[in-house]
C-alpha positions as a printed Julia matrix, in Angstrom:
323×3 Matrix{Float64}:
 113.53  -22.12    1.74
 110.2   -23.87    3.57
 108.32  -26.12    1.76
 104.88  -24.61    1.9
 102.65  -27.15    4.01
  99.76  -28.95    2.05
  96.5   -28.18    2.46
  94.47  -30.09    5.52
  91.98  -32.51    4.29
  88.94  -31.19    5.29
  86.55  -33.68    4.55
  84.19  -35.67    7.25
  85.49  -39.11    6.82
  88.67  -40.67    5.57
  89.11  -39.74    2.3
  85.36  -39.55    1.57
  84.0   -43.2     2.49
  80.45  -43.7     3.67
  80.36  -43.7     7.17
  77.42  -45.97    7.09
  76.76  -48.83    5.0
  73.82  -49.32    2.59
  71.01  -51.36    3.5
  71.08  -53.36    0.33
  67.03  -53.05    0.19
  66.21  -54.39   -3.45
  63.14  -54.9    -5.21
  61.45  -57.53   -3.11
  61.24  -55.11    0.21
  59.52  -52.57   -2.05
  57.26  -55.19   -2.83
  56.33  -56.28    0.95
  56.15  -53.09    1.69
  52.92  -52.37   -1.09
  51.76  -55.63   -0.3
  51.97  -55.06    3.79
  50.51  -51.57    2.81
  47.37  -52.72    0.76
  46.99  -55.81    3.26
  46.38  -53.36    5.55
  44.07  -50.44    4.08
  42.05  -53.51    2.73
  40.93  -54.3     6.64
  40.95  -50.57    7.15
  38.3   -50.38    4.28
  36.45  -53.5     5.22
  35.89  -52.12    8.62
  34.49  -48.97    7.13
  32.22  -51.0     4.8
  30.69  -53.37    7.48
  29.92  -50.23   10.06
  28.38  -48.84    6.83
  26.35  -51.56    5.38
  24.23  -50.8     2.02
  23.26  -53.26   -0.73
  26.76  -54.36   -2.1
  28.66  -54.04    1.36
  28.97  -57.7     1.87
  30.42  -58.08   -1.43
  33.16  -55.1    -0.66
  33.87  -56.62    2.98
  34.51  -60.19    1.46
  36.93  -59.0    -1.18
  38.61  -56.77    0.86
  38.96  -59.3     3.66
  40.43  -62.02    1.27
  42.85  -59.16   -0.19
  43.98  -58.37    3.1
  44.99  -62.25    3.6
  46.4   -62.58    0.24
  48.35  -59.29    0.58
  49.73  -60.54    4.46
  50.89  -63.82    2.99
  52.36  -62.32   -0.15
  54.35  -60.35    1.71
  55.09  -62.2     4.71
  56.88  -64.6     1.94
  58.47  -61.93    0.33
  60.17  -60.9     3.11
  61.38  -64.27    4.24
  62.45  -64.42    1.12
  64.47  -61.37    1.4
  66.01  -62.36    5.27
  67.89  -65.75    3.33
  67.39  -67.7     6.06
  63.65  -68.51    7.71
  65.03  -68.39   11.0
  65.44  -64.69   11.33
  62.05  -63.92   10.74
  61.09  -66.07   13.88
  63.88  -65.31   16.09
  62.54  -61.83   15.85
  59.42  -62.74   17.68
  61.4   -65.32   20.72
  61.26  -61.3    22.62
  59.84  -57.96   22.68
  61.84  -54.97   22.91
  59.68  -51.8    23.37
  62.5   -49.64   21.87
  62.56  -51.35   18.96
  60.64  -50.45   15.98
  61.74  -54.01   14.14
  60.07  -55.64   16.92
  57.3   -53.91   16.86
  57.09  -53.9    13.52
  57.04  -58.11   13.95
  54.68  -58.26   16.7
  52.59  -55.87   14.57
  52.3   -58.19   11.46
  51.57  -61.65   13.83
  48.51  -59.69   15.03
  47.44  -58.46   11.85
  48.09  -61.75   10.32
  46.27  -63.65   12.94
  43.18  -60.89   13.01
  42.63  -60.85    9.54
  43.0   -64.81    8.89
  39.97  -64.92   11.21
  38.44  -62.35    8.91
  38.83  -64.61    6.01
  37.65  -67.44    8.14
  34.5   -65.95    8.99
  33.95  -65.27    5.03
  35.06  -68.49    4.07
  32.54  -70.94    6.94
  30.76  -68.08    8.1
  27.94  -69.47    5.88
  28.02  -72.9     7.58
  29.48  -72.46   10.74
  27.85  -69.49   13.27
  31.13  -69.97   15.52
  32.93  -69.13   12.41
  30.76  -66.05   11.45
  31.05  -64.76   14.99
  34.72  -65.01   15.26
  35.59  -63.07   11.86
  33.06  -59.93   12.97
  34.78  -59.93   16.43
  37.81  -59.99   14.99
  37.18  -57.05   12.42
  37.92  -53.71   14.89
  41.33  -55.43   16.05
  42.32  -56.1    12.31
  41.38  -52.76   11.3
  43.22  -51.14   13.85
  46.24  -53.24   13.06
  45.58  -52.74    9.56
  46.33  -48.99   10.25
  49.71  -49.56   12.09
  50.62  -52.02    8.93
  49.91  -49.14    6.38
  52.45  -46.81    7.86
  55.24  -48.73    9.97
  57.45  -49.79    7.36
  57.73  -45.92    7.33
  58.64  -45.62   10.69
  61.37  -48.48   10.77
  62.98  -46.95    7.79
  63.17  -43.23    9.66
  64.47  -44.62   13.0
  67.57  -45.33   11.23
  70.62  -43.37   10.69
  69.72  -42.96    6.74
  70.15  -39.41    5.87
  67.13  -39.58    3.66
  64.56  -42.1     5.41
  65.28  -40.12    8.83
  65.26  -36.82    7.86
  61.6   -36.43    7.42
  59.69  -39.16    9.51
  56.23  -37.99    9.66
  55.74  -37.03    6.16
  57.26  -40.11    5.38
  54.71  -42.06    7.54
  51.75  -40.07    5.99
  53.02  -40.37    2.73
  53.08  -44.13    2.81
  49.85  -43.96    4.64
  48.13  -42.38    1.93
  49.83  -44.41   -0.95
  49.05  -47.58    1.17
  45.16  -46.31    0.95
  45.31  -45.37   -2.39
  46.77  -48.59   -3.81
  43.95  -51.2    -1.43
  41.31  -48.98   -2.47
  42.53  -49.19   -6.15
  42.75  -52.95   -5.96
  39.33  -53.69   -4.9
  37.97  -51.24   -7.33
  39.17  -53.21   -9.65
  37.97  -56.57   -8.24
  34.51  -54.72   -7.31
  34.21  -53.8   -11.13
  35.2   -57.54  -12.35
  32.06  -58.65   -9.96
  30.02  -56.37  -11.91
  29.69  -54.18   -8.67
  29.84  -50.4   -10.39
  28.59  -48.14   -7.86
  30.99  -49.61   -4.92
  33.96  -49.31   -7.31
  33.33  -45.67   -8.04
  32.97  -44.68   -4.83
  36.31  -46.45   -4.07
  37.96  -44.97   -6.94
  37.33  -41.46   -5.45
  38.62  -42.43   -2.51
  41.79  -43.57   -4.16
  42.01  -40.46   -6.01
  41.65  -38.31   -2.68
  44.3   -40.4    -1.16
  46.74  -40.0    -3.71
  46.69  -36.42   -3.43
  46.88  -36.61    0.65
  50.27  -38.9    -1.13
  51.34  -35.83   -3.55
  50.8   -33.39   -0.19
  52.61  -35.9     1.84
  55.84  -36.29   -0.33
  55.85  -32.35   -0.95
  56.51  -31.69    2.48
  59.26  -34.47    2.87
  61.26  -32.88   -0.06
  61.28  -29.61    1.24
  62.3   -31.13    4.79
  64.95  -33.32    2.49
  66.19  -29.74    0.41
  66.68  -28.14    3.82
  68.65  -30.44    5.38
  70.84  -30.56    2.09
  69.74  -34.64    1.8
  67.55  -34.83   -1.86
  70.49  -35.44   -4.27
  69.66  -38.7    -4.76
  66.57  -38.59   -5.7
  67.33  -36.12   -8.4
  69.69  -38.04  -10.29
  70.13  -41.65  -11.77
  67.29  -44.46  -11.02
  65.96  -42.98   -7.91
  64.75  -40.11   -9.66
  63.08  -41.74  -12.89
  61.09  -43.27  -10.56
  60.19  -40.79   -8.51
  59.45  -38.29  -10.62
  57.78  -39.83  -14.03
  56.93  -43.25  -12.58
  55.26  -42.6    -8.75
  54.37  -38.76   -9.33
  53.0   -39.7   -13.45
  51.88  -42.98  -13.11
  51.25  -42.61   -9.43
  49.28  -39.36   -8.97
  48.66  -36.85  -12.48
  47.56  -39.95  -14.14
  44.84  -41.47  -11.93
  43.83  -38.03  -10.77
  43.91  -36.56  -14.81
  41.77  -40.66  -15.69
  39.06  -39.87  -12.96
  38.35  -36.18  -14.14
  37.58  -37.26  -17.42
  35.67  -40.3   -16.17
  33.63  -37.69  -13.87
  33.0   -35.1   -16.96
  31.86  -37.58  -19.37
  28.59  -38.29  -19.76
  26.41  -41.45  -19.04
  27.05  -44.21  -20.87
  30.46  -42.5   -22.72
  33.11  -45.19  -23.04
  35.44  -43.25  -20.83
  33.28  -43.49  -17.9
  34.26  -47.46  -17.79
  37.81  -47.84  -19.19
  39.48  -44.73  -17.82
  38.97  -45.7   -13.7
  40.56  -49.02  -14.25
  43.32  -47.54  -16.08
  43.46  -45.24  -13.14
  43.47  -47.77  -10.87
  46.33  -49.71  -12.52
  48.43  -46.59  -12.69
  48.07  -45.73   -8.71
  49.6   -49.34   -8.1
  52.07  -49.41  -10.45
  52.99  -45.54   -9.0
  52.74  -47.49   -5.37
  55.5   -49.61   -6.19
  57.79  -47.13   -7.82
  57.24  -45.0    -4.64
  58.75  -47.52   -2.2
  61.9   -48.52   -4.92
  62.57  -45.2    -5.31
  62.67  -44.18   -1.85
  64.51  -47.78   -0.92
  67.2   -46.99   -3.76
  67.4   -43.07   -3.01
  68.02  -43.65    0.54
  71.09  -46.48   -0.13
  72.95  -43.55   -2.04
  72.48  -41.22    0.21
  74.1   -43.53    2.83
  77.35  -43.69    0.44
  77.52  -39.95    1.1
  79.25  -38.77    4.05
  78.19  -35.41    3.8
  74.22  -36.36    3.68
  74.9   -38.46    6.7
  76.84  -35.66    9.18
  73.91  -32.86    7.66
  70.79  -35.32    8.48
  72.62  -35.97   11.95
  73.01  -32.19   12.99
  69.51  -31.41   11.58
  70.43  -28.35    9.72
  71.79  -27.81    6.23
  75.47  -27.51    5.42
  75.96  -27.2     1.38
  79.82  -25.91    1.48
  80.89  -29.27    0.62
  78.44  -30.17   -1.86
């Protein structure tokens, strides 16, 4: 009698493993990410607020220019921090490579960093110095358009990659972090506008924080209907990833500051919600920031332990036989 032959193994890899390794992005990436992202909306805004002018501009373009410093720096450490040793980060800059989004990505920040300390300069000794005034308004356009490329890179270095998740939906994950990038700066200096006792600036930039975190909402929509038909959003509905996705960036992140705004906008003048409910809003669209980039950061690590995420994302169309 033949013994039957067994069944041929027909998974992608050997016996299941990963065909790609996880990046091992932790906390402290989705922390220089916000901070890159609100160093660089801050210069976006201050650009917007100079070619505007009005009675509390100067105000606005000082803190936003000192944000954007503080933001660069804080993040710039944090990512040092995150390389181990110094050297990598300026190894990356010793050449350029065009095809490379990490160097472009480093070039990108010495600009920024270098545009926007001038910036601060000019705030700093513009008051004494004339040079020093001069050199921080000429270099305003270039660290606004820098500031720009800052708020959405990160996104694009994270979809060039062969991540299931982070690559199968690049552009709505570049205006995604765009918007949440805009949303958090402008949420940050409404709440330094309103400890300066600036009202009227802080409102306005609290409605542009609200509009920008429902460009965000609109933004991550479309990437998880681009991740459900590749067959790629699995990990972000289950374990961490999806706690923070879901109750922490889209709550905290979005119906919060949105639902704290509306009530702020109904009440009446002088009602006690029209002052405490914007900062809480403002509090909840950075805290919803952060959550955003760890979720994202911890979603896309599982989905590089799945095979089957990796060979779907790679053919561009879904394939849910083995799932």
């Amino acid at each position: 009698m033949t013994k039957p032959m067994e069944e041929p193994w027909r998974g992608e890899t050997y016996h299941g493993r990963s065909a790609l390794k996880p990046a091992g992005f932790d906390w402290k990436v989705a922390a220089y990410i916000l901070a890159q992202g609100v160093a660089g909306s801050a210069q976006v805004i201050a650009g917007a607020a100079r070619a505007a002018g009005g009675a509390d501009g100067d105000g606005l373009v000082r803190r936003a220019r000192l944000l954007s410093v503080a933001g660069n720096l804080l993040g710039t450490a944090v990512l040092v921090g995150h390389l181990k040793t110094p050297k990598r980060w300026y190894n990356m800059l010793r050449i350029v490579r065009p095809q490379s989004p990490m160097s472009w990505g480093s070039w990108l920040l010495v600009v920024f960093g270098a545009a926007s300390a001038a910036t601060a300069l000019g705030e700093l000794l513009g008051g004494r110095f004339r040079w020093a005034w001069r050199l921080g308004e000429a270099a305003q356009a270039p660290a606004s358009l820098a500031g720009a490329g800052m708020s959405v890179y990160t996104a694009s270095l994270l979809s060039t990659t062969s991540n299931p998740l982070w690559s199968a939906a690049p552009v709505p994950l570049a205006a995604g972090f765009g918007a949440a990038s805009m949303a958090n700066a402008a949420s940050a200096l409404a709440l330094l506008q309103r400890n300066a006792g600036e009202h009227e600036s802080a409102r306005r930039l609290e409605t542009l924080a609200a509009l920008a975190a429902g460009g965000e909402y609109a933004a991550m929509r479309a990437a998880e209907r681009r991740w459900s038909e590749v067959g790629v959003e699995a990990p972000l509905r289950e374990g961490g990833p999806k706690a923070l996705f879901g109750p922490a960036a889209k709550g905290l992140g979005v119906a919060l500051p949105v639902a704290a705004q509306a009530l702020a906008l109904v009440s009446g003048p002088g009602a006690p919600a029209r002052d405490r409910l914007p900062p809480v809003a403002s509090l909840g669209l950075l805290v919803g920031g952060f959550a955003l980039r760890h979720a994202l950061l911890r979603a896309g690590d599982d989905s590089a332990k799945r095979p089957g995420d990796y060979f779907r994302a790679a053919q561009g169309q879904p394939n849910r036989a083995d799932r």
